[in-house]
Tab-separated table of C-alpha atoms in Angstrom:
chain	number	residue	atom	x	y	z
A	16	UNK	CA	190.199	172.091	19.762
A	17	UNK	CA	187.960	168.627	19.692
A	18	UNK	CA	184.641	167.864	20.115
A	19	UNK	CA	183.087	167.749	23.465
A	20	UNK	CA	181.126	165.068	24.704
A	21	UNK	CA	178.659	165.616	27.291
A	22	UNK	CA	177.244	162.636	29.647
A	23	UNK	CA	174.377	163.587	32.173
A	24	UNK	CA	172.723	160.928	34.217
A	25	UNK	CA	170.366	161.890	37.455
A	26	UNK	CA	171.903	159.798	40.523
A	27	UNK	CA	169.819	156.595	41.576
A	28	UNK	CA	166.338	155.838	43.079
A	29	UNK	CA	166.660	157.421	46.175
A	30	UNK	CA	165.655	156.186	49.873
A	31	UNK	CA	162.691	157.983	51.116
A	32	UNK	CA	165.384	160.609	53.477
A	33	UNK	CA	167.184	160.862	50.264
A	34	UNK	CA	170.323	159.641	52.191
A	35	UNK	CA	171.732	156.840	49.969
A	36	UNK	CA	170.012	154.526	47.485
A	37	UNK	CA	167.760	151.931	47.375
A	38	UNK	CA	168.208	148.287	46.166
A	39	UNK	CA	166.849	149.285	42.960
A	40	UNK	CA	168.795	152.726	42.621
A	41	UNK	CA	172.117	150.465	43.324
A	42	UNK	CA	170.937	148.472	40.586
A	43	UNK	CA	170.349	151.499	37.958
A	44	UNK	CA	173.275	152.907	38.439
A	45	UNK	CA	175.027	149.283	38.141
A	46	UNK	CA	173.407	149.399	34.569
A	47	UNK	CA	174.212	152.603	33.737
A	48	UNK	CA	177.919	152.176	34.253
A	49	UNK	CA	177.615	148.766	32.460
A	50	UNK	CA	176.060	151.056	29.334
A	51	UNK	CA	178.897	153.436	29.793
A	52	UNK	CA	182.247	150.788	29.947
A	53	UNK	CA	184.193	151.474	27.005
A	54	UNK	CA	183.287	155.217	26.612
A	55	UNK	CA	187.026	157.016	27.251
A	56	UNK	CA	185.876	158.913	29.929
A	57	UNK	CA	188.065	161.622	31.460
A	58	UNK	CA	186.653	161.879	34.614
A	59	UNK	CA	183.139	161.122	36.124
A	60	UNK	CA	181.731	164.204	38.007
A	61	UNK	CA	179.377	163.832	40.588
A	62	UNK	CA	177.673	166.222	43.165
A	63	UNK	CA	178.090	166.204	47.111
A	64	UNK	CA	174.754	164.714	48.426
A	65	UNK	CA	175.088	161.073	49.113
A	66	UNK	CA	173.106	159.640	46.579
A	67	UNK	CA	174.780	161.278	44.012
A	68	UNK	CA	178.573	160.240	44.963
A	69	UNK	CA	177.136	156.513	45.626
A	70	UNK	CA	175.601	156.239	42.276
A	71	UNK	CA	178.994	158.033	40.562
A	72	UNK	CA	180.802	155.434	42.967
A	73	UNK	CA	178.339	152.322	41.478
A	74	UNK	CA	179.059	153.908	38.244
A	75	UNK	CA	182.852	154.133	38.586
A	76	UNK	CA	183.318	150.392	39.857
A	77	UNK	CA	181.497	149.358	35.951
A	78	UNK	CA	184.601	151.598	34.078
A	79	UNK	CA	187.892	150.719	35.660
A	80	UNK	CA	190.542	153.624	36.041
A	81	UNK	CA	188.424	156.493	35.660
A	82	UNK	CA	188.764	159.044	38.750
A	83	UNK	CA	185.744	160.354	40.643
A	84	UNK	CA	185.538	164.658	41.046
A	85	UNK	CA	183.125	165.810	43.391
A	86	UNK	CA	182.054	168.972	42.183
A	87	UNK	CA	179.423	171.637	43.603
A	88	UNK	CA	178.617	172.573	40.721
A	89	UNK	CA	176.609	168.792	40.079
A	90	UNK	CA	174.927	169.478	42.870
A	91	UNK	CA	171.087	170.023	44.102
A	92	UNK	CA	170.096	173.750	43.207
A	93	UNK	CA	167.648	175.578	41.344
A	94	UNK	CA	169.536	177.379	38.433
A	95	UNK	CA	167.097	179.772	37.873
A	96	UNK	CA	164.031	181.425	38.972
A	97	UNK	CA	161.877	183.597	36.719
A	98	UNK	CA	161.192	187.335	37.008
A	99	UNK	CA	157.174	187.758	37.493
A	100	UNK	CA	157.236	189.660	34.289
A	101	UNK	CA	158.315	186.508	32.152
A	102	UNK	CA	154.908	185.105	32.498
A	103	UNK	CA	150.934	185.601	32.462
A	104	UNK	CA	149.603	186.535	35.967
A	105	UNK	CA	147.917	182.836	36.810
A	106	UNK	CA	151.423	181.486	36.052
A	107	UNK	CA	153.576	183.876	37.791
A	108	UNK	CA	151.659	182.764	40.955
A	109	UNK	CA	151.971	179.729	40.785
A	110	UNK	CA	155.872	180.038	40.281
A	111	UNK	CA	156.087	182.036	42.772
A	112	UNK	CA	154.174	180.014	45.263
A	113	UNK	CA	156.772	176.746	43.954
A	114	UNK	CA	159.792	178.295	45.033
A	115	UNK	CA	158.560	180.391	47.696
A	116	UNK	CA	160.786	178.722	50.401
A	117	UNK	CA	163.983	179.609	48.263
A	118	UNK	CA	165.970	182.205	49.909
A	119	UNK	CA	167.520	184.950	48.378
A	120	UNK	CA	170.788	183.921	49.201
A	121	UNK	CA	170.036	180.169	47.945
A	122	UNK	CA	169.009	182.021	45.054
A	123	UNK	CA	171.832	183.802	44.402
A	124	UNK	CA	174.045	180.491	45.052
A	125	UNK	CA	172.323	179.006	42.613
A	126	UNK	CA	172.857	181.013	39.768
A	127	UNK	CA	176.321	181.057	40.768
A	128	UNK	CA	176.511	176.962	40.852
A	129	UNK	CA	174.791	177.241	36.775
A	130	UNK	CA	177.149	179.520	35.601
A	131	UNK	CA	179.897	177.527	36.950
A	132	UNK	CA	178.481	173.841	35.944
A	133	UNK	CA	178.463	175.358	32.416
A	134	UNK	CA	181.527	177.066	32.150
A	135	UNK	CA	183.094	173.479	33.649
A	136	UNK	CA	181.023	171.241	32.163
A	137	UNK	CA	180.442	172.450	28.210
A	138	UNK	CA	182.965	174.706	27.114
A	139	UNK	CA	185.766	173.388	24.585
A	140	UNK	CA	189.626	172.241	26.001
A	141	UNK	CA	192.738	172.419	24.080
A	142	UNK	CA	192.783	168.884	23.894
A	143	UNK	CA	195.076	167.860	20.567
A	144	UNK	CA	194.717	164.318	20.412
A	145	UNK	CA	191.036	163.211	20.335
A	146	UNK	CA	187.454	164.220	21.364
A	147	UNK	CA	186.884	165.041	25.371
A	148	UNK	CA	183.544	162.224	27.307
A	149	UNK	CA	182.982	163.569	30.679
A	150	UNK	CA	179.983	162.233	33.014
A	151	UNK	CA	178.410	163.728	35.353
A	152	UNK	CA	175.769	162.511	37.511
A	153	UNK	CA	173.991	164.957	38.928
A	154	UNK	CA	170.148	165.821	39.759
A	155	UNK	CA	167.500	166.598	37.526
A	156	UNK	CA	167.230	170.337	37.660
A	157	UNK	CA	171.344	170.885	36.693
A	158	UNK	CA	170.633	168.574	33.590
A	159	UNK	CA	167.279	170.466	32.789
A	160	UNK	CA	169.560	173.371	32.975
A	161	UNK	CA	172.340	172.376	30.448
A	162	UNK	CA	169.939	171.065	28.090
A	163	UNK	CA	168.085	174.367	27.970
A	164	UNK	CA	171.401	176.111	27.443
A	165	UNK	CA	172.326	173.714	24.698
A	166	UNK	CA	169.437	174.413	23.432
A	167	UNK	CA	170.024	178.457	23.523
A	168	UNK	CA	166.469	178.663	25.148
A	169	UNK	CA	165.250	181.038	27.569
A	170	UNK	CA	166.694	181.044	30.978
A	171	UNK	CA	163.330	180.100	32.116
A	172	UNK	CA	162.784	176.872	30.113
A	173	UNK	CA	164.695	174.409	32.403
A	174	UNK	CA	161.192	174.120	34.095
A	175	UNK	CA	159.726	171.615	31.902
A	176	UNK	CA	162.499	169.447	31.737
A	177	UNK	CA	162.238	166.195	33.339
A	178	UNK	CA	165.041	163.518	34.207
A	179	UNK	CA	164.436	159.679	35.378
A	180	UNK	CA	166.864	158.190	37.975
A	181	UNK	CA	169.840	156.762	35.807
A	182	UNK	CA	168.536	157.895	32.363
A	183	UNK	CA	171.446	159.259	29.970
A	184	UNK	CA	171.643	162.859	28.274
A	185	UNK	CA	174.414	163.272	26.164
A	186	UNK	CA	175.405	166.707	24.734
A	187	UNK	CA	177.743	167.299	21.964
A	188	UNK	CA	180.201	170.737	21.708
A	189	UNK	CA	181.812	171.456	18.406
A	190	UNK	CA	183.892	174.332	17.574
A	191	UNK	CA	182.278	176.650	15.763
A	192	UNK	CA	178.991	174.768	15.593
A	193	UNK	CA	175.783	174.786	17.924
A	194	UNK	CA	175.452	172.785	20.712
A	195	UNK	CA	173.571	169.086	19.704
A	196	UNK	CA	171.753	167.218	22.083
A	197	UNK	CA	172.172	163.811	21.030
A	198	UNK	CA	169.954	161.467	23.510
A	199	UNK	CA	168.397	162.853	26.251
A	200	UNK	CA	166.290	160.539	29.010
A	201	UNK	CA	167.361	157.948	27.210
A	202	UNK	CA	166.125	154.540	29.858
A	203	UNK	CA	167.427	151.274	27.385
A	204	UNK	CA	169.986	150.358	29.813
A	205	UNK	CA	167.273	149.932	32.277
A	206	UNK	CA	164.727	147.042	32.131
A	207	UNK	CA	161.052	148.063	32.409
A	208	UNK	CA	160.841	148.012	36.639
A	209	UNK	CA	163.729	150.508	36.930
A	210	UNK	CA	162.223	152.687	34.243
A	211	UNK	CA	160.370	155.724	34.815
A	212	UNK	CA	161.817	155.802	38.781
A	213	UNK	CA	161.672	159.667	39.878
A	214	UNK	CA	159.461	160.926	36.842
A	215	UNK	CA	156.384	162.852	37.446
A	216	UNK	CA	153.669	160.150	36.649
A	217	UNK	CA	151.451	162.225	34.708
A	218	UNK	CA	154.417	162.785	32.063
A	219	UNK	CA	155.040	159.093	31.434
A	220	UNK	CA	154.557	157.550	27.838
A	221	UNK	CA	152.840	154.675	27.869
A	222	UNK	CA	155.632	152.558	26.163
């Protein structure tokens, strides 16, 4: 067994119906691949919605014979919703209020989707020859997700996590050691107008 290596990035600025990318989403993920050439990549996975596979696609063009896997599992879900119990009162509320329009079925998808992103995504391969890079672009709650699992956190602690478009994560597996997160929302591929692009303004530093 080898190391694993880990590479998240959330898919491109998105168009306002969220069906492709805009100029300046193109143009992230452009950079991000450019960041990326060189990395021996196995594969680059990417989810189903459109702005996903064209920012994987974008991605792809920047590091030559690397194949594209659509996977569900990248995909737009919520992982996880907390129990009322896992919280004070004022809190559970407002949770609850959040993902109120999440069905139970969605619900139960979900979860399903997490399990399987980690069980494809993170554990170890009997790979003899050399370490294992896989990408996957993705959206922000899936990489919120494998970061709180590399991080052996509570289920609930994804919530918290934010991802700008085209910012890298990258995750290191080891056998027999913990999980290391090794960058995460990392944006110096980007220059400073594509920085910060799908990031809740309030959480933005200042430099």
């Amino acid at each position: 067994m080898h190391d694993r290596y880990l590479y998240l990035a959330r898919h491109g600025e998105a168009t306002p119906d969220e069906g492709g990318l805009t100029e300046a989403g193109r143009r992230q993920a452009e950079l991000l691949g450019r960041r990326l050439h060189g990395i021996p990549l196995a594969a680059v996975h990417h989810g189903p919605l459109p702005r996903a596979v064209q920012t994987a696609r974008l991605v792809g063009e920047q590091l030559g014979e690397v194949p594209l896997c659509e996977s569900e599992a990248a995909g737009d879900y919520v992982p996880y919703i907390p129990e009322s119990d896992e919280f004070p009162a004022e809190i559970a509320d407002a949770l609850a209020a959040r993902f109120a329009s999440v069905s139970a079925e969605e619900r139960a998808h979900g979860a399903e989707l997490a399990r399987r992103a980690v069980r494809d995504f993170t554990e170890l391969v009997d790979q003899e020859d050399a370490p294992r890079h896989d990408l996957v672009v993705t959206h922000a709650f899936l990489i919120a997700w494998l970061v709180r699992a590399a991080m052996d956190a509570p289920a609930w602690r994804w919530m918290g996590l934010n991802h700008a478009n085209a910012a890298l994560t990258v995750i290191r597996y080891a056998p027999a050691r913990p999980a290391t997160v090794l960058v995460y929302n990392d944006m110096s591929h980007l220059p400073d107008d594509l920085r910060w692009t799908g990031f809740p303004s309030q959480l933005r530093t200042p430099c």
